[in-house]
mmCIF file of C-alpha atoms in Angstrom:
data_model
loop_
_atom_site.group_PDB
_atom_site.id
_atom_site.type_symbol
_atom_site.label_atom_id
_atom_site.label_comp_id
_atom_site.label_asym_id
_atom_site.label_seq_id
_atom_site.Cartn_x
_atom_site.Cartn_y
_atom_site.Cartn_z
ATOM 1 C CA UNK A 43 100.330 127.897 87.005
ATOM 2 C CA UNK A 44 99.966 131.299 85.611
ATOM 3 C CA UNK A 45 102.033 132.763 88.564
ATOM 4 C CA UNK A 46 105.024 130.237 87.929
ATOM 5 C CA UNK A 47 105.244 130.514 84.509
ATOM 6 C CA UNK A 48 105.514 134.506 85.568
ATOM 7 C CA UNK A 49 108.260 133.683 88.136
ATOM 8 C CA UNK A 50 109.995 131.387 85.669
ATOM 9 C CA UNK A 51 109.897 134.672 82.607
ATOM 10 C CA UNK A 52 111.104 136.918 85.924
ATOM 11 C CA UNK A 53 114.240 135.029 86.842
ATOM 12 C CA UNK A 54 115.174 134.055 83.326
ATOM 13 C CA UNK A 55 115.280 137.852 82.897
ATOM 14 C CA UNK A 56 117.105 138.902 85.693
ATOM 15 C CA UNK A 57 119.389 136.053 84.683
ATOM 16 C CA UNK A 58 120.216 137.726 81.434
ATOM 17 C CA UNK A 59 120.356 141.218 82.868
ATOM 18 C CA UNK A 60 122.655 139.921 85.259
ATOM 19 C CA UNK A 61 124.946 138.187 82.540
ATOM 20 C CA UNK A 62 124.573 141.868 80.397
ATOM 21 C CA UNK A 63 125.767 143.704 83.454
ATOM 22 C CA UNK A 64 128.549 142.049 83.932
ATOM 23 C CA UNK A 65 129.910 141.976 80.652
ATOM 24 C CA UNK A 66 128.799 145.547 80.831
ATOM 25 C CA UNK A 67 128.808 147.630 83.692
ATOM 26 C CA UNK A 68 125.592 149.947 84.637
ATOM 27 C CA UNK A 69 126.625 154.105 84.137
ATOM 28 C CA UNK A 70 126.225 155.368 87.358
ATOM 29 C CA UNK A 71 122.817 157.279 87.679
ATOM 30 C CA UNK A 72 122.572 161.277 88.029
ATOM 31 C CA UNK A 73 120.467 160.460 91.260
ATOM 32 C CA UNK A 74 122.512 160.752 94.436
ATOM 33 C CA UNK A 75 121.680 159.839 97.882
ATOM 34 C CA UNK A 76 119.949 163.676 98.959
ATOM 35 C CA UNK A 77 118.126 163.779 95.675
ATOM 36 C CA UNK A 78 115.134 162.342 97.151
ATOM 37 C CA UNK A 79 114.941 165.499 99.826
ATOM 38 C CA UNK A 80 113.634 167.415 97.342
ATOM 39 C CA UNK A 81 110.490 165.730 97.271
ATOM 40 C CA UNK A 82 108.210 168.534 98.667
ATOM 41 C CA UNK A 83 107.585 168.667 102.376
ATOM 42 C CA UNK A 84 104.595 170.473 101.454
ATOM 43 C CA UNK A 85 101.702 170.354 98.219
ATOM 44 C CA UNK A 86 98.225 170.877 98.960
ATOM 45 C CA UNK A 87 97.227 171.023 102.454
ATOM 46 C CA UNK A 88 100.101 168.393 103.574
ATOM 47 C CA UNK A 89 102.671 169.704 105.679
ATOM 48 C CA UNK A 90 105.958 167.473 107.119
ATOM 49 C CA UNK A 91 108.369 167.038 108.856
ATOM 50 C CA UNK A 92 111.756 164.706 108.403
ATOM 51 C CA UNK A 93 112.225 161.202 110.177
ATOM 52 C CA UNK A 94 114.821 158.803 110.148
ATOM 53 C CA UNK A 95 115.262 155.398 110.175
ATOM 54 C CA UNK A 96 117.638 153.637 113.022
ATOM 55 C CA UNK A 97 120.970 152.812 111.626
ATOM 56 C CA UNK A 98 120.210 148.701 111.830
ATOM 57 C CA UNK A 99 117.144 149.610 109.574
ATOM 58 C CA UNK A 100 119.634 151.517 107.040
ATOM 59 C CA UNK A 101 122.654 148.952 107.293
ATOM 60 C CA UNK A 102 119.314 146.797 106.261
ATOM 61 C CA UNK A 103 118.138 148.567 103.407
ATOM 62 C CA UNK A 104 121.765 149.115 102.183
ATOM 63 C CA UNK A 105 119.967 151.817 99.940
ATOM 64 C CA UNK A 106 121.187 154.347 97.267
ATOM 65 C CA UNK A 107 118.251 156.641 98.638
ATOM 66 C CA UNK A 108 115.671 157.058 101.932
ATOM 67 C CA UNK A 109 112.713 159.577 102.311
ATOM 68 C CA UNK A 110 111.176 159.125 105.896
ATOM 69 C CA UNK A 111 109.010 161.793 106.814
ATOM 70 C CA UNK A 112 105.378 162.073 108.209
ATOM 71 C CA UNK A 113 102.671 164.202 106.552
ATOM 72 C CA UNK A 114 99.575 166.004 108.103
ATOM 73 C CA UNK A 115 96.613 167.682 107.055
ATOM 74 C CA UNK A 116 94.881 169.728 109.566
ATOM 75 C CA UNK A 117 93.391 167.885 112.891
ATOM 76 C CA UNK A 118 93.924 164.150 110.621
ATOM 77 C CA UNK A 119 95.591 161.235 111.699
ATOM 78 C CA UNK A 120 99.399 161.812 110.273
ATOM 79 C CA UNK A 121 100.576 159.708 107.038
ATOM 80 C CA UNK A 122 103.942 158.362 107.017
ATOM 81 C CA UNK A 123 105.163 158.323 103.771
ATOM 82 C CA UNK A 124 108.689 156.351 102.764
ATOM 83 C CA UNK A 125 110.346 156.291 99.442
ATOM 84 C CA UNK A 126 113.472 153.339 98.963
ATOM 85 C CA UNK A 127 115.689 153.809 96.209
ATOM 86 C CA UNK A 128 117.770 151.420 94.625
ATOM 87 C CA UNK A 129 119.710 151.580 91.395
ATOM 88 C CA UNK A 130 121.463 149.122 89.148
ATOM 89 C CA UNK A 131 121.938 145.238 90.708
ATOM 90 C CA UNK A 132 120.425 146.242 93.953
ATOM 91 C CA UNK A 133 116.112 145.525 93.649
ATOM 92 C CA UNK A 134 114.607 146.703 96.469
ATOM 93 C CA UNK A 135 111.602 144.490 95.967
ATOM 94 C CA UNK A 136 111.359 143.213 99.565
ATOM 95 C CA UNK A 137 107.928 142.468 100.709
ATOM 96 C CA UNK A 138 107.000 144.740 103.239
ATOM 97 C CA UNK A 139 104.789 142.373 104.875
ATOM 98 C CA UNK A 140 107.891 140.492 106.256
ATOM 99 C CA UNK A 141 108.766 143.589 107.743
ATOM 100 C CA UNK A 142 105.707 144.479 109.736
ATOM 101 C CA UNK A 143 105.402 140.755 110.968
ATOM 102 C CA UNK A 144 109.462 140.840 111.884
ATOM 103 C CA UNK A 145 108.263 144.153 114.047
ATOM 104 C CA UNK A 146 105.459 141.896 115.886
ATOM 105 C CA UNK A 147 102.687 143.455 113.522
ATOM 106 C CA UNK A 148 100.047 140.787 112.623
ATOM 107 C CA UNK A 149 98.341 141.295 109.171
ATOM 108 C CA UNK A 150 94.558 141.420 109.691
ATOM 109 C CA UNK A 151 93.853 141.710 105.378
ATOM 110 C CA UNK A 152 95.130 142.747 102.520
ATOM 111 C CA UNK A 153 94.084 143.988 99.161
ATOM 112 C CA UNK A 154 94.638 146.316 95.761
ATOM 113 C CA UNK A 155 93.625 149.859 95.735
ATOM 114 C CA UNK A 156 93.454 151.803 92.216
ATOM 115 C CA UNK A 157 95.245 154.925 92.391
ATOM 116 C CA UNK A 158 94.802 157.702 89.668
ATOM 117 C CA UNK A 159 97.620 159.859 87.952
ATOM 118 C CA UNK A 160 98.131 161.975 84.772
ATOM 119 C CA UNK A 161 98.981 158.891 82.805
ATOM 120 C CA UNK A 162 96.474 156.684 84.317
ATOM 121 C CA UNK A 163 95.342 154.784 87.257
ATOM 122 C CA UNK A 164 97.623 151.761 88.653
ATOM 123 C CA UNK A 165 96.630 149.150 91.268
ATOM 124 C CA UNK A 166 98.385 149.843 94.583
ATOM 125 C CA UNK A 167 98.585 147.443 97.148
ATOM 126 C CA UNK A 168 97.030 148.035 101.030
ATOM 127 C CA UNK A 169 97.403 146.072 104.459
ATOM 128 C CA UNK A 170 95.526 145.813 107.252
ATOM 129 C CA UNK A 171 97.982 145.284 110.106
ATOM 130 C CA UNK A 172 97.467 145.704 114.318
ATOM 131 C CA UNK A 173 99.830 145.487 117.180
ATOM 132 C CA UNK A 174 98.407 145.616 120.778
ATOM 133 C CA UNK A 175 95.193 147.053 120.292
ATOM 134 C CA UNK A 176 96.231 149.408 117.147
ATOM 135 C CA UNK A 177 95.257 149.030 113.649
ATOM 136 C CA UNK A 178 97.514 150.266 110.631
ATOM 137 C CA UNK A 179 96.338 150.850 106.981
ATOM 138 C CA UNK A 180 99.471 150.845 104.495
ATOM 139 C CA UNK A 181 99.722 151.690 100.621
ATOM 140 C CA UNK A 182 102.258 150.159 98.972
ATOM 141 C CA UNK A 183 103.832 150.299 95.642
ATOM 142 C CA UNK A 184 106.864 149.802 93.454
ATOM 143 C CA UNK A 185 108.109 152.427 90.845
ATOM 144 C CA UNK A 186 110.924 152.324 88.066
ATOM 145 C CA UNK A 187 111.692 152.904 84.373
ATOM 146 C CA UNK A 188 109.063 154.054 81.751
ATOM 147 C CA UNK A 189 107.066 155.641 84.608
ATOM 148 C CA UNK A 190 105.879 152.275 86.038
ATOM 149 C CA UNK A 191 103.974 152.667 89.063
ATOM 150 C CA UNK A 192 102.548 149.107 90.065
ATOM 151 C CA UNK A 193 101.513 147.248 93.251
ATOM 152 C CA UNK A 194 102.804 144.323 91.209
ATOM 153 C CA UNK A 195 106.457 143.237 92.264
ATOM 154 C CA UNK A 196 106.918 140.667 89.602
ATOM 155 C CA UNK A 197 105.964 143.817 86.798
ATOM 156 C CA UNK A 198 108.047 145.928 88.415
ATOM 157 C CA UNK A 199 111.520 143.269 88.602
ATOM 158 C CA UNK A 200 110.914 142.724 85.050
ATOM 159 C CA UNK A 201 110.441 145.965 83.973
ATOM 160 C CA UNK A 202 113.653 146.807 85.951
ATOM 161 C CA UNK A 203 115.461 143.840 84.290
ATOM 162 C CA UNK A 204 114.086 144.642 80.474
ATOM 163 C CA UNK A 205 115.504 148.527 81.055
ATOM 164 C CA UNK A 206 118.815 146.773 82.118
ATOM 165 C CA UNK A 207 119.113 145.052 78.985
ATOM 166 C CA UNK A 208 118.038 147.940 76.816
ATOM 167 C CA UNK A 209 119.461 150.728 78.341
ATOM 168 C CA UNK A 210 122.175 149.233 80.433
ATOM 169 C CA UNK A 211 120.679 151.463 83.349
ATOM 170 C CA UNK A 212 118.216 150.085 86.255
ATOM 171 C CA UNK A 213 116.484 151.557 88.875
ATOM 172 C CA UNK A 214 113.698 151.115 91.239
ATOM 173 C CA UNK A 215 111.790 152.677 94.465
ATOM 174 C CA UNK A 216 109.786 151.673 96.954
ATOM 175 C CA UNK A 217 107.036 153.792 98.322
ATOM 176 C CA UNK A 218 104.225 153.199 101.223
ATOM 177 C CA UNK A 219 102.165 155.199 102.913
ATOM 178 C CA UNK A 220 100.696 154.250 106.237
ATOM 179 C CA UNK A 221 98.144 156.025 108.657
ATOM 180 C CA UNK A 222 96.734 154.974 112.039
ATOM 181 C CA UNK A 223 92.937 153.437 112.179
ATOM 182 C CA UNK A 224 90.939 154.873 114.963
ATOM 183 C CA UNK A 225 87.525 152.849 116.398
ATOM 184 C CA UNK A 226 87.774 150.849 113.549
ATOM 185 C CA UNK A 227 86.946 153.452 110.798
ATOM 186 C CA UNK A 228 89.080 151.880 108.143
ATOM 187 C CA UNK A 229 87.117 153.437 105.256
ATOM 188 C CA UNK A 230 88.585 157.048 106.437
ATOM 189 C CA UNK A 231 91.938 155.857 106.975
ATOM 190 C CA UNK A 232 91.901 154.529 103.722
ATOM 191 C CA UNK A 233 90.382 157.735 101.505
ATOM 192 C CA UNK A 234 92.997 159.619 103.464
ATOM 193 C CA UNK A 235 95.916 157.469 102.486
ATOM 194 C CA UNK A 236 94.424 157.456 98.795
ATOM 195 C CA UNK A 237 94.307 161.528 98.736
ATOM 196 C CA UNK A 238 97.774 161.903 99.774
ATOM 197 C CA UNK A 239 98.941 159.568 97.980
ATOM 198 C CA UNK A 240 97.110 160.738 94.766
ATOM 199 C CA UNK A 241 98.434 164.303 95.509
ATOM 200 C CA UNK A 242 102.108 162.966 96.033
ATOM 201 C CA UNK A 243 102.356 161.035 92.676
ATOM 202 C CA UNK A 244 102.897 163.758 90.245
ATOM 203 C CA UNK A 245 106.130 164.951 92.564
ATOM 204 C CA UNK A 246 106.922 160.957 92.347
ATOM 205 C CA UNK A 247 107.571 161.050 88.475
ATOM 206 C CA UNK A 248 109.520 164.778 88.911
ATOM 207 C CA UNK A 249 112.184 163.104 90.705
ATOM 208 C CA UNK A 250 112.598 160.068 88.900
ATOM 209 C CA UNK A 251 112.403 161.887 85.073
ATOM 210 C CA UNK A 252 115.964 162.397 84.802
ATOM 211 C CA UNK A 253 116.710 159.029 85.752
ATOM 212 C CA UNK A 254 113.895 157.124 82.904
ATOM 213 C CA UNK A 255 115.967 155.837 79.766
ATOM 214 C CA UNK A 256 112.365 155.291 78.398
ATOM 215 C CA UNK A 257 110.698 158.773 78.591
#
């Protein structure tokens, strides 16, 4: 009940934001499409280099902004590490579960994770997923005005459609992280994943500061 009652308050929200846009259009955002390559492709120990999507995945995505590159630390497994922006009336808020099963992934389980930053912790979610013999850990998370960072995709859409309404400017970014699981050690897999991503927040909120109506 709880959950509808949250999907009702969601769509009755985007409704209105959708109603406020069009009577008003959105200002176009300072954030352009290479913005996000300034995210650093090193801090700590990680190093990185770039990746793409294929153009199918892109034409998908139809995104204002992609990050694709894969991190390492020493002799460790790699992380891959994706950020999907979006601004204004496109969401972004696809469930990236569809996407691993579309790419013949089966999820195995799934879960929160708490995550800690300078302004405080924030649940992030993590799958389980194997294909042919190979496991996968993902983090995944949403991020958008007022420095929301939440594994919650219902939070995040209405955050994104309360900032529309307020400050007539939306925007919104999908991140995951995802390392390989070797002889079933998902307990390493998963401290790695939570160190990078731990060490990769702060540069998160650098990008995105310019863009928060609510700092």
């Amino acid at each position: 009940m709880r959950r509808q009652t949250a999907a009702v308050v969601v769509i009755a929200m985007l409704a209105a934001t959708a109603v406020y846009v069009f009577m008003n259009p959105p200002a176009k955002l300072a954030l352009g499409a290479d913005t996000l390559s300034i995210f650093p492709r090193g801090f700590g120990e990680w190093t990185s280099t770039d990746l793409e999507f294929s153009e199918v995945v892109y034409d998908e995505l139809a995104a204002d902004g992609t990050l694709v590159r894969e991190y390492r630390r020493g002799e460790e497994s790699p992380v891959w590490f994706i950020i999907i922006y979006h601004e204004n009336r496109r969401y972004g808020a696809h469930d990236p579960m569809v996407c691993y099963r579309a790419q013949g992934w089966d999820v195995e389980d799934e879960g929160t994770i708490a995550l800690t930053r300078r302004s405080g912790s924030f649940d992030a979610n993590w799958a389980l997923v194997s294909e042919d013999g190979r496991d996968r850990l993902a983090l995944y998370w949403w991020y958008t005005a007022g420095d929301l960072a939440t594994g919650d995709r219902d939070s995040f859409m209405a955050r994104m459609a309360a900032s529309g309404i307020r400050s007539n400017i939306t925007f919104g970014a999908f991140m995951r992280a995802s390392t390989d699981v070797h002889d079933g050690d998902v307990e390493s897999a998963r401290a790695r994943l939570r160190e990078f991503s731990e060490d990769a927040l702060p540069h998160v909120a650098a990008i995105f500061a310019s863009e928060d109506g609510e700092r």
